[in-house]
Short mmCIF file of C-alpha atoms in Angstrom, two decimals:
data_model
loop_
_atom_site.label_atom_id
_atom_site.label_comp_id
_atom_site.label_asym_id
_atom_site.label_seq_id
_atom_site.Cartn_x
_atom_site.Cartn_y
_atom_site.Cartn_z
CA MET N 1 204.39 122.53 50.50
CA THR N 2 203.08 119.04 49.22
CA ARG N 3 199.59 118.37 48.67
CA GLU N 4 197.75 115.98 50.68
CA ARG N 5 197.41 112.66 48.46
CA ARG N 6 193.95 112.38 48.01
CA GLY N 7 192.51 108.64 47.65
CA TRP N 8 190.08 107.14 45.04
CA SER N 9 186.69 109.48 44.01
CA LEU N 10 184.02 107.88 44.73
CA ALA N 11 182.88 107.40 41.22
CA ARG N 12 186.43 105.04 40.60
CA GLN N 13 186.00 103.20 44.08
CA LEU N 14 182.43 102.41 42.02
CA LEU N 15 183.66 101.73 38.97
CA VAL N 16 185.79 99.29 40.02
CA LEU N 17 183.32 97.62 42.55
CA GLN N 18 181.10 97.85 39.54
CA VAL N 19 183.98 95.94 37.13
CA ILE N 20 184.17 93.26 39.64
CA ILE N 21 180.68 92.35 39.78
CA VAL N 22 179.92 92.48 36.53
CA GLY N 23 182.95 90.50 35.65
CA PHE N 24 182.10 87.57 38.13
CA LEU N 25 178.22 87.87 36.84
CA VAL N 26 179.41 87.44 33.53
CA VAL N 27 182.05 84.58 34.05
CA ALA N 28 179.69 82.64 36.66
CA GLY N 29 176.70 82.99 34.02
CA ALA N 30 178.71 81.75 31.28
CA ALA N 31 179.60 78.88 33.70
CA LEU N 32 176.85 77.52 34.46
CA ALA N 33 175.87 77.78 30.89
CA TYR N 34 178.55 75.78 30.07
CA LEU N 35 177.48 73.15 32.62
CA ASP N 36 174.24 73.41 31.36
CA VAL N 37 174.77 73.03 27.58
CA ALA N 38 176.59 70.04 28.86
CA ASP N 39 173.65 68.46 30.96
CA ARG N 40 171.13 69.22 27.90
CA THR N 41 173.87 67.86 25.26
CA GLU N 42 174.18 64.58 27.42
CA ASP N 43 170.92 64.11 27.81
CA SER N 44 169.60 64.54 24.11
CA THR N 45 172.17 62.55 23.46
CA ARG N 46 170.48 59.51 25.37
CA ASP N 47 167.22 60.54 24.54
CA GLU N 48 168.76 59.91 20.98
CA VAL N 49 170.23 56.21 21.39
CA VAL N 50 167.11 55.51 22.99
CA ALA N 51 165.47 56.21 20.14
CA VAL N 52 167.34 55.04 17.09
CA ALA N 53 167.53 51.42 19.10
CA LEU N 54 163.63 51.43 19.42
CA THR N 55 163.07 52.04 15.74
CA ILE N 56 166.08 49.46 14.89
CA ALA N 57 164.56 46.75 17.37
CA ASP N 58 161.02 47.24 16.55
CA SER N 59 162.11 46.85 12.68
CA PRO N 60 160.31 43.54 11.30
CA ALA N 61 163.09 43.15 9.14
CA VAL N 62 165.36 43.30 11.69
CA VAL N 63 163.39 40.92 13.86
CA ASP N 64 163.39 38.18 10.91
CA ALA N 65 167.52 38.97 10.14
CA VAL N 66 168.37 38.18 13.85
CA GLU N 67 166.76 34.60 13.32
CA ALA N 68 167.82 34.05 9.39
CA THR N 69 170.97 31.56 8.92
CA ASP N 70 173.68 34.71 8.40
CA PRO N 71 172.15 37.81 10.48
CA SER N 72 175.21 39.92 9.47
CA ALA N 73 175.41 39.16 6.09
CA ILE N 74 171.87 41.61 6.03
CA LEU N 75 172.18 43.67 9.16
CA GLN N 76 175.63 44.92 8.51
CA PRO N 77 174.56 47.13 5.00
CA PHE N 78 171.67 47.95 6.93
CA THR N 79 173.50 49.27 10.06
CA ASN N 80 176.11 51.21 7.89
CA ARG N 81 173.26 53.31 6.08
CA VAL N 82 171.69 53.82 9.73
CA LEU N 83 175.12 55.19 10.73
CA HIS N 84 175.64 57.33 7.69
CA ASP N 85 171.92 58.88 7.93
CA THR N 86 171.62 59.43 11.52
CA GLY N 87 175.32 60.37 12.55
CA ILE N 88 175.52 57.75 15.06
CA ASP N 89 179.20 56.57 16.08
CA PHE N 90 178.52 52.71 16.09
CA VAL N 91 175.01 50.04 16.00
CA THR N 92 176.03 46.70 17.55
CA ILE N 93 173.21 44.08 16.75
CA MET N 94 173.81 40.59 18.90
CA ASP N 95 172.20 37.61 19.76
CA PRO N 96 171.21 36.99 23.61
CA THR N 97 174.86 35.84 24.62
CA GLY N 98 176.37 39.13 23.27
CA LYS N 99 177.80 37.45 19.89
CA ARG N 100 178.22 40.90 18.05
CA TYR N 101 176.18 40.53 14.17
CA THR N 102 177.68 44.14 13.56
CA HIS N 103 180.60 46.66 14.17
CA PRO N 104 181.73 49.83 12.30
CA ASP N 105 184.76 47.74 12.35
CA PRO N 106 184.16 44.18 10.51
CA ALA N 107 186.82 42.71 11.61
CA ARG N 108 184.94 42.82 15.08
CA ILE N 109 182.23 41.11 14.08
CA GLY N 110 181.56 37.70 15.61
CA GLU N 111 183.33 39.24 19.34
CA LYS N 112 181.74 39.22 22.43
CA PHE N 113 179.89 42.93 23.40
CA LEU N 114 181.50 44.92 25.87
CA GLY N 115 179.14 45.97 27.70
CA HIS N 116 175.90 45.36 30.05
CA ILE N 117 173.37 43.28 28.64
CA ASP N 118 171.32 41.77 31.52
CA GLN N 119 168.57 44.49 31.91
CA ALA N 120 167.92 44.15 28.05
CA LEU N 121 167.66 40.18 28.27
CA ALA N 122 165.49 41.25 31.25
CA GLY N 123 163.27 42.73 28.49
CA ARG N 124 164.29 46.48 30.29
CA VAL N 125 165.38 49.19 28.15
CA PHE N 126 168.82 50.86 29.87
CA THR N 127 171.20 53.39 28.85
CA GLU N 128 175.05 53.62 30.47
CA THR N 129 178.12 55.16 29.75
CA TYR N 130 180.75 52.33 29.02
CA THR N 131 184.07 52.47 27.53
CA GLY N 132 184.15 49.96 24.33
CA THR N 133 186.32 49.22 21.44
CA LEU N 134 186.01 52.80 20.11
CA GLY N 135 186.51 53.92 23.80
CA PRO N 136 183.97 56.21 26.25
CA SER N 137 180.71 56.23 24.80
CA ILE N 138 177.30 56.87 25.90
CA ARG N 139 174.97 54.18 24.81
CA ALA N 140 171.80 52.34 24.97
CA VAL N 141 171.02 48.52 24.96
CA VAL N 142 167.25 47.38 23.93
CA PRO N 143 165.93 43.79 23.58
CA ILE N 144 164.85 42.44 20.15
CA ARG N 145 161.78 40.74 20.64
CA ASP N 146 159.43 38.29 18.59
CA ASP N 147 156.53 38.34 20.45
CA GLU N 148 157.42 37.86 24.16
CA ARG N 149 161.27 35.96 23.42
CA VAL N 150 163.79 38.31 23.21
CA VAL N 151 165.34 36.70 20.19
CA GLY N 152 168.58 40.00 20.20
CA LEU N 153 169.99 42.71 21.67
CA VAL N 154 170.71 46.05 20.01
CA SER N 155 173.03 48.56 21.34
CA VAL N 156 173.38 52.19 19.42
CA GLY N 157 176.19 54.50 21.13
CA ILE N 158 177.77 58.11 20.85
CA THR N 159 181.29 58.13 22.05
CA LEU N 160 182.29 61.18 24.83
CA ASP N 161 184.50 62.62 22.18
CA ALA N 162 181.79 63.26 19.82
CA ILE N 163 179.74 64.89 22.28
CA ALA N 164 182.56 66.60 23.99
CA GLY N 165 182.86 68.16 20.04
CA GLN N 166 179.03 69.12 20.04
CA VAL N 167 179.35 71.19 23.22
CA ARG N 168 182.53 72.72 21.70
CA ASP N 169 180.85 74.39 19.20
CA ARG N 170 178.17 75.46 21.36
CA LEU N 171 180.73 77.27 23.45
CA LEU N 172 181.82 79.39 20.98
CA GLY N 173 178.60 81.04 20.53
CA LEU N 174 178.49 81.13 24.10
CA VAL N 175 181.59 82.95 24.89
CA LEU N 176 180.92 85.51 22.30
CA VAL N 177 177.68 86.12 24.04
CA ALA N 178 179.73 86.40 27.42
CA LEU N 179 181.83 89.09 25.86
CA ALA N 180 179.64 91.06 24.18
CA THR N 181 177.58 91.15 27.46
CA LEU N 182 180.60 91.98 29.08
CA ALA N 183 181.75 94.37 26.80
CA VAL N 184 178.18 96.07 27.06
CA GLY N 185 178.23 96.05 30.72
CA MET N 186 181.80 97.67 31.36
CA THR N 187 180.73 100.38 28.89
CA CYS N 188 177.43 101.35 30.47
CA ILE N 189 179.32 101.23 34.08
CA TYR N 190 181.80 103.22 32.39
CA LEU N 191 179.42 105.92 31.36
CA VAL N 192 177.24 106.04 34.26
CA SER N 193 181.04 106.58 36.30
CA ARG N 194 181.90 109.66 33.87
CA ARG N 195 178.27 111.27 35.02
CA LEU N 196 179.39 110.27 38.87
CA ALA N 197 182.57 111.91 38.88
CA ARG N 198 180.57 115.09 37.15
CA GLN N 199 178.58 114.93 39.64
CA THR N 200 180.15 114.81 42.40
CA HIS N 201 183.05 116.36 41.41
CA GLY N 202 185.59 113.63 41.79
CA LEU N 203 185.38 113.70 45.50
CA GLY N 204 185.75 110.30 47.62
CA ALA N 205 183.26 109.19 49.80
CA ALA N 206 184.94 111.21 52.86
CA GLU N 207 185.11 114.00 51.10
CA LEU N 208 181.34 114.03 50.57
CA ASN N 209 180.51 113.05 53.70
CA ARG N 210 182.37 115.89 55.43
CA ARG N 211 181.29 118.66 53.00
CA LEU N 212 177.52 117.01 53.89
CA GLU N 213 178.07 117.55 57.71
CA TYR N 214 179.58 121.11 57.34
CA HIS N 215 176.18 121.46 54.58
CA GLU N 216 173.97 120.13 57.37
CA ALA N 217 175.74 122.09 60.30
CA ILE N 218 175.82 125.68 58.32
CA LEU N 219 172.27 125.20 56.96
CA HIS N 220 170.22 124.95 60.38
CA THR N 221 172.64 127.53 62.44
CA VAL N 222 172.93 130.56 60.12
CA ARG N 223 170.09 132.82 61.50
CA GLU N 224 168.96 134.19 57.77
CA GLY N 225 166.62 132.31 56.00
CA LEU N 226 167.43 130.15 53.04
CA LEU N 227 165.41 128.40 50.18
CA LEU N 228 165.60 126.37 47.17
CA VAL N 229 163.07 127.01 44.79
CA ASP N 230 162.56 125.11 41.75
CA GLN N 231 161.47 126.07 38.07
CA ALA N 232 157.79 124.48 38.83
CA GLY N 233 157.89 127.06 42.11
CA ARG N 234 157.72 124.34 44.47
CA VAL N 235 160.80 124.61 47.75
CA THR N 236 163.37 121.85 47.15
CA LEU N 237 165.27 123.12 50.33
CA CYS N 238 164.40 124.98 53.70
CA ASN N 239 166.54 125.97 56.48
CA ASP N 240 165.23 126.32 60.18
CA GLY N 241 165.88 130.32 59.89
CA ALA N 242 163.50 129.79 57.06
CA ARG N 243 161.05 128.12 59.06
CA GLU N 244 161.28 130.39 61.77
CA LEU N 245 160.94 133.71 59.92
CA LEU N 246 157.90 132.32 57.64
CA ASP N 247 155.89 130.29 60.76
CA LEU N 248 156.49 127.58 58.61
CA GLY N 249 156.10 124.14 59.67
CA ASP N 250 158.34 120.98 58.82
CA ASP N 251 156.83 119.59 55.76
CA VAL N 252 157.44 122.55 53.38
CA GLU N 253 159.75 120.91 51.34
CA GLY N 254 158.79 119.63 48.22
CA ARG N 255 155.35 121.88 48.33
CA ALA N 256 154.32 124.84 46.39
CA LEU N 257 155.29 128.18 47.50
CA THR N 258 151.33 129.24 46.66
CA GLU N 259 150.60 126.69 49.32
CA LEU N 260 152.81 127.81 52.46
CA GLY N 261 150.32 130.86 53.23
CA LEU N 262 153.17 133.19 52.10
CA PRO N 263 151.81 136.83 51.46
CA SER N 264 151.06 137.03 47.35
CA GLU N 265 153.63 139.95 46.65
CA MET N 266 156.25 138.06 48.41
CA VAL N 267 155.18 134.43 46.12
CA ALA N 268 155.72 136.85 43.13
CA SER N 269 158.71 138.31 43.79
CA MET N 270 160.22 134.22 44.35
CA ALA N 271 159.54 133.42 40.49
CA ALA N 272 161.77 131.47 38.79
CA ASN N 273 164.74 133.54 37.05
CA ARG N 274 163.63 136.84 38.71
CA THR N 275 166.40 138.68 40.24
CA THR N 276 165.18 140.94 43.30
CA ARG N 277 168.14 142.64 45.96
CA ASP N 278 166.87 143.48 49.13
CA GLU N 279 163.38 143.98 49.01
CA ILE N 280 161.38 144.40 51.91
CA HIS N 281 158.21 142.34 52.63
CA LEU N 282 155.51 142.19 55.37
CA THR N 283 154.13 138.84 56.91
CA GLU N 284 152.08 138.47 59.27
CA ARG N 285 154.36 138.65 62.17
CA ARG N 286 157.99 140.39 60.58
CA VAL N 287 159.08 142.95 58.18
CA LEU N 288 161.77 140.96 56.15
CA VAL N 289 164.10 141.70 53.30
CA VAL N 290 164.25 139.17 50.13
CA THR N 291 167.12 138.70 48.31
CA CYS N 292 166.24 136.39 45.05
CA SER N 293 169.03 135.28 42.73
CA PRO N 294 168.38 132.64 39.56
CA VAL N 295 170.35 129.51 39.77
CA ARG N 296 171.84 128.23 36.54
CA SER N 297 174.30 125.50 35.14
CA GLY N 298 175.81 127.02 31.77
CA ASN N 299 172.41 127.70 29.77
CA HIS N 300 170.02 125.73 32.30
CA ALA N 301 168.58 127.40 34.65
CA HIS N 302 167.72 125.16 37.94
CA GLY N 303 165.79 127.43 40.03
CA THR N 304 166.07 130.31 42.09
CA VAL N 305 167.83 130.79 45.47
CA VAL N 306 165.78 133.20 47.96
CA THR N 307 167.83 134.66 51.02
CA LEU N 308 165.71 136.08 54.07
CA ARG N 309 166.92 138.71 56.82
CA ASP N 310 164.75 139.93 59.51
CA HIS N 311 164.17 143.49 59.20
CA THR N 312 161.66 143.69 62.27
CA ASP N 313 163.56 145.10 65.37
CA LEU N 314 165.19 147.54 62.75
CA GLN N 315 162.53 148.34 61.06
CA ALA N 316 161.33 149.41 64.39
CA LEU N 317 163.80 151.09 65.49
CA THR N 318 164.37 153.14 62.63
CA GLY N 319 160.35 154.21 62.98
CA GLU N 320 161.49 155.04 65.98
CA LEU N 321 164.43 157.11 65.44
CA ASP N 322 161.96 158.92 62.72
CA SER N 323 160.04 159.94 65.68
CA VAL N 324 162.84 160.84 67.35
CA ARG N 325 163.89 163.05 64.49
CA GLY N 326 160.31 163.92 64.41
CA PHE N 327 160.66 165.18 67.85
CA ALA N 328 164.11 166.99 67.36
CA GLU N 329 162.80 168.55 64.22
CA SER N 330 159.80 170.04 66.15
CA LEU N 331 162.06 171.01 69.36
CA ARG N 332 164.01 173.06 66.30
CA SER N 333 161.27 174.57 64.96
CA GLN N 334 159.95 175.60 68.34
CA ALA N 335 163.05 176.71 69.44
CA HIS N 336 163.07 178.96 66.11
CA GLU N 337 159.89 180.25 67.22
CA ALA N 338 160.07 180.87 70.52
CA ALA N 339 163.93 183.02 69.18
CA ASN N 340 161.29 185.09 66.84
CA ARG N 341 158.88 185.52 69.94
CA LEU N 342 161.39 186.55 72.60
CA HIS N 343 163.00 188.98 69.65
CA THR N 344 159.78 190.81 69.22
CA VAL N 345 158.76 191.10 72.93
CA VAL N 346 162.23 192.24 73.13
CA SER N 347 161.62 195.11 70.40
CA LEU N 348 158.60 196.01 72.21
CA VAL N 349 160.22 196.60 75.31
CA GLU N 350 162.89 198.46 73.55
CA LEU N 351 159.92 200.83 72.00
CA GLY N 352 158.38 201.79 75.73
CA ARG N 353 155.53 199.27 74.90
CA TYR N 354 155.36 197.39 77.46
CA GLY N 355 151.97 196.68 78.30
CA GLU N 356 152.02 195.03 74.73
CA ALA N 357 155.01 193.03 75.46
CA VAL N 358 153.73 191.71 78.35
CA GLU N 359 150.19 190.84 76.51
CA PHE N 360 151.94 189.28 73.55
CA ALA N 361 154.12 186.65 75.63
CA THR N 362 151.44 186.03 78.01
CA ALA N 363 149.25 184.83 74.96
CA GLU N 364 152.22 182.89 72.93
CA LEU N 365 152.42 181.14 76.19
CA ALA N 366 149.08 180.64 77.26
CA LEU N 367 148.92 178.72 73.56
CA ALA N 368 152.13 176.42 74.17
CA GLN N 369 150.82 175.67 77.88
CA GLN N 370 147.21 174.79 76.79
CA LEU N 371 148.14 172.26 73.97
CA THR N 372 150.67 170.66 76.93
CA ASP N 373 148.18 170.57 79.19
CA ARG N 374 145.64 168.99 77.16
CA VAL N 375 147.71 166.78 76.49
CA VAL N 376 149.66 165.71 79.25
CA ASP N 377 146.27 165.38 81.14
CA ALA N 378 144.94 163.31 78.94
CA VAL N 379 147.73 160.78 78.47
CA SER N 380 149.91 160.51 81.20
CA GLU N 381 151.68 157.19 79.59
CA PRO N 382 154.90 159.21 78.71
CA VAL N 383 155.74 157.87 75.38
CA LEU N 384 152.05 158.54 73.86
CA ALA N 385 152.53 162.09 75.41
CA ALA N 386 155.89 162.76 73.86
CA LEU N 387 154.91 161.32 70.72
CA LEU N 388 151.54 163.69 70.37
CA LEU N 389 153.44 166.62 70.95
CA GLY N 390 155.70 166.09 68.92
CA LYS N 391 153.16 165.56 66.27
CA ALA N 392 151.21 168.43 67.01
CA ALA N 393 154.60 170.46 66.48
CA GLU N 394 155.03 168.81 63.38
CA ALA N 395 151.66 169.47 62.23
CA ASN N 396 151.72 173.28 63.37
CA GLU N 397 154.70 173.97 61.57
CA ARG N 398 153.33 172.33 58.18
CA GLY N 399 150.62 174.36 58.66
CA ALA N 400 148.40 172.06 60.45
CA GLU N 401 146.42 171.69 63.59
CA LEU N 402 146.70 168.07 65.76
CA VAL N 403 143.30 167.88 67.54
CA ILE N 404 143.33 165.91 70.75
CA THR N 405 139.65 164.70 70.82
CA PRO N 406 138.16 165.72 74.66
CA GLU N 407 137.29 162.04 74.82
CA THR N 408 141.00 161.15 74.83
CA GLU N 409 142.20 159.33 78.19
CA ILE N 410 145.36 157.05 78.79
CA ASP N 411 147.39 156.68 81.88
CA ASP N 412 150.41 154.93 82.28
CA ALA N 413 149.43 151.63 82.97
CA VAL N 414 147.79 150.61 79.83
CA LEU N 415 151.00 149.82 77.79
CA GLY N 416 152.71 146.61 78.42
CA GLY N 417 152.62 142.66 78.45
CA THR N 418 151.48 142.27 74.86
CA LEU N 419 151.04 145.77 74.19
CA ALA N 420 154.47 147.30 73.64
CA PRO N 421 155.08 151.35 73.48
CA ARG N 422 156.81 150.43 70.57
CA ASP N 423 153.90 148.79 68.65
CA VAL N 424 151.57 151.74 69.53
CA VAL N 425 154.04 154.70 68.34
CA THR N 426 154.21 152.43 65.31
CA ILE N 427 150.60 152.45 64.74
CA LEU N 428 149.67 155.96 65.82
CA GLY N 429 152.73 157.52 64.31
CA ASN N 430 152.22 156.04 61.37
CA LEU N 431 148.37 156.94 61.13
CA ILE N 432 148.52 160.60 62.28
CA ASP N 433 151.90 160.75 59.31
CA ASN N 434 149.42 160.08 57.03
CA ALA N 435 146.29 161.56 58.07
CA LEU N 436 148.75 164.93 58.13
CA ASP N 437 149.57 164.66 54.57
CA ALA N 438 145.95 163.77 53.43
CA ALA N 439 144.56 166.46 55.48
CA LEU N 440 147.10 168.84 53.64
CA GLU N 441 146.14 167.62 50.11
CA GLY N 442 142.39 168.35 51.29
CA GLY N 443 142.51 171.38 50.84
CA ASN N 444 141.97 174.80 53.68
CA ALA N 445 142.05 174.31 57.26
CA PRO N 446 143.46 170.95 57.26
CA LYS N 447 142.90 169.43 60.77
CA VAL N 448 143.98 165.68 61.68
CA PHE N 449 141.97 164.85 64.64
CA VAL N 450 143.13 161.74 67.33
CA THR N 451 141.47 159.64 69.79
CA ALA N 452 143.42 157.57 72.45
CA ARG N 453 141.59 156.04 74.99
CA ALA N 454 140.99 152.40 77.28
CA GLU N 455 137.29 151.05 77.33
CA ALA N 456 136.07 147.42 77.73
CA GLY N 457 139.81 145.97 78.00
CA GLU N 458 140.71 147.45 74.75
CA LEU N 459 143.14 150.29 73.48
CA LEU N 460 141.09 152.26 70.83
CA LEU N 461 143.02 154.46 68.67
CA ARG N 462 141.72 157.01 66.41
CA VAL N 463 142.62 159.14 63.78
CA GLU N 464 140.70 160.82 61.75
CA ASP N 465 141.65 163.58 58.83
CA THR N 466 140.17 166.48 56.82
CA GLY N 467 141.23 165.13 53.21
CA LYS N 468 139.20 163.93 50.44
CA GLY N 469 138.78 159.97 51.82
CA LEU N 470 139.70 156.71 50.94
CA SER N 471 137.97 154.22 48.84
CA ALA N 472 140.39 151.39 48.95
CA GLY N 473 139.34 149.44 52.24
CA GLU N 474 141.25 146.81 53.11
CA VAL N 475 143.64 147.24 50.20
CA ALA N 476 144.99 150.36 51.72
CA PHE N 477 147.04 147.89 54.29
CA ASP N 478 148.70 146.15 51.63
CA ARG N 479 152.35 146.70 50.89
CA GLY N 480 152.96 149.08 47.93
CA TRP N 481 150.02 150.31 47.79
CA SER N 482 149.58 155.04 48.37
CA THR N 483 148.15 157.43 47.27
CA LYS N 484 151.22 159.67 46.55
CA ALA N 485 152.85 159.46 43.37
CA ASP N 486 156.68 158.77 45.24
CA GLY N 487 155.09 156.51 48.03
CA ARG N 488 156.86 153.64 48.86
CA GLY N 489 153.48 152.14 50.73
CA LEU N 490 155.12 150.77 53.82
CA GLY N 491 153.46 152.85 56.34
CA LEU N 492 150.24 151.30 56.61
CA ALA N 493 151.41 148.00 56.32
CA LEU N 494 153.63 148.08 58.98
CA VAL N 495 150.32 149.64 61.02
CA ARG N 496 148.37 146.52 60.05
CA GLN N 497 151.08 144.29 61.40
CA ALA N 498 151.67 145.91 64.54
CA VAL N 499 147.97 145.70 65.14
CA ARG N 500 147.98 141.96 64.03
CA ARG N 501 151.32 141.13 66.35
CA GLY N 502 148.97 142.47 69.25
CA GLY N 503 146.04 140.32 68.67
CA GLY N 504 144.03 143.61 67.45
CA THR N 505 142.20 144.96 64.54
CA ILE N 506 142.31 147.83 62.53
CA GLU N 507 139.45 149.25 59.59
CA VAL N 508 139.08 152.49 57.81
CA SER N 509 135.98 154.14 57.04
CA HIS N 510 134.97 157.51 55.17
CA GLY N 511 133.41 159.85 57.95
CA GLU N 512 132.09 163.33 57.94
CA ARG N 513 135.45 165.00 57.59
CA GLY N 514 137.19 162.49 55.62
CA ALA N 515 139.19 158.56 56.19
CA VAL N 516 138.74 157.28 59.46
CA PHE N 517 141.17 154.66 61.33
CA THR N 518 140.10 152.43 63.71
CA ALA N 519 142.58 150.56 65.88
CA ARG N 520 141.49 148.12 68.81
CA LEU N 521 144.34 146.86 70.90
CA PRO N 522 143.58 144.72 73.90
CA THR N 523 144.62 145.36 77.13
CA ALA N 524 144.20 143.98 80.28
CA LEU N 525 143.10 147.63 81.89
CA VAL N 526 139.46 148.07 82.15
CA LYS N 527 138.79 151.90 82.13
CA SER N 528 135.58 152.55 84.42
#
């Protein structure tokens, strides 16, 4: 099977583009620099010939020699020295008609000057580019004055070949600088391209765009929460699932974990370079399973990947399943106890103790019916009634007594709306379980007192035990807190979460017998 041919990678495309751009800029810069050097050289040549010509014209010896009988005999040696000392190509001194007194080629002395002299005769200094006996040159023509009278002219020039030679001398340095600049630029481009190739894994622009689209689609459609936390504890990425599970806004990325209002134990579990797997954490409204894995590249740590899964419904179902298991265990215990009692009654009948058999059976039935009647009369809501009967049977089996207080009164219209039966079962079931444990640890005659009633638009749930009491206060509701060495410390945390979810409050105090937990949940029903 042939592989699909891949185009150039993004790094290679950028490399070629940058090479073209840098090469063009260097060549264009070198060309502009060359033109600038040529212009500057020409300008400096004009300034130089004007300065030399003015110096010669202002010399008193030159003025006197021009008016002498044989000017050439005096001026020709003078101009030769000037040519030797200044590097000028020619110095021509002439009379007002243009007849030469001096020339680099002595054979041309006495001939007519090739060039324009009208402006100089008018007393002005001017420059021009003209082709004379030495070829094209830049020359200055300056008048020689004796007071206000023009008695002669001096022309100083440099040939264009000499100027081109100066430009060529400067061009070599310019080319070397351009080549060095190009080499440094290409080296930097290559290094940047190599780094970009490593960071993009040699992928092309289309592949990167496609992967980014897949990344964004997957990131924002998965239900699980995903957070990326850097080494400094700041969130660098947060998907929609994490925002929903943690009740966060849109301005999460770039902020520190400690600024998001998360529980402190959850923030600690997300610390850099720490690995956690399937830890249970509670927020205000949810039970979350948190997994943290450090991200490393070679020997460098880049932060932590945090995944979040919603465990709220599962935790509630687990609580309900535990309650059902408790009910089943209570029924099994009651069935076992009923079998023992039935055998006792049968044995009494077989022994002919009919009156004692009837009395024994009636007494046991009266005790069981009394508890059932008390619960059913006080609590007509079937879920709560079943919970209390199950917990009463469990307490009896464990050697304790569950007491339904006389003020307990709940009808089936209380639950509903914001008060879900599941939350009430979570609250009351966990409070009774903890109270039973505390009462059994407290000593003789362990009892748990349960009060449930509707009053003033609230559902009041109070559980009191005969244990040793609590001094932890609100800390008891924190995840991980427990009075038992092997306890997970999750029950009371779930209770507080369910209470807050229902918009209620819960408090713990020390009563006459032991610890007292009181939960108040708002309800639309007000009992008269």
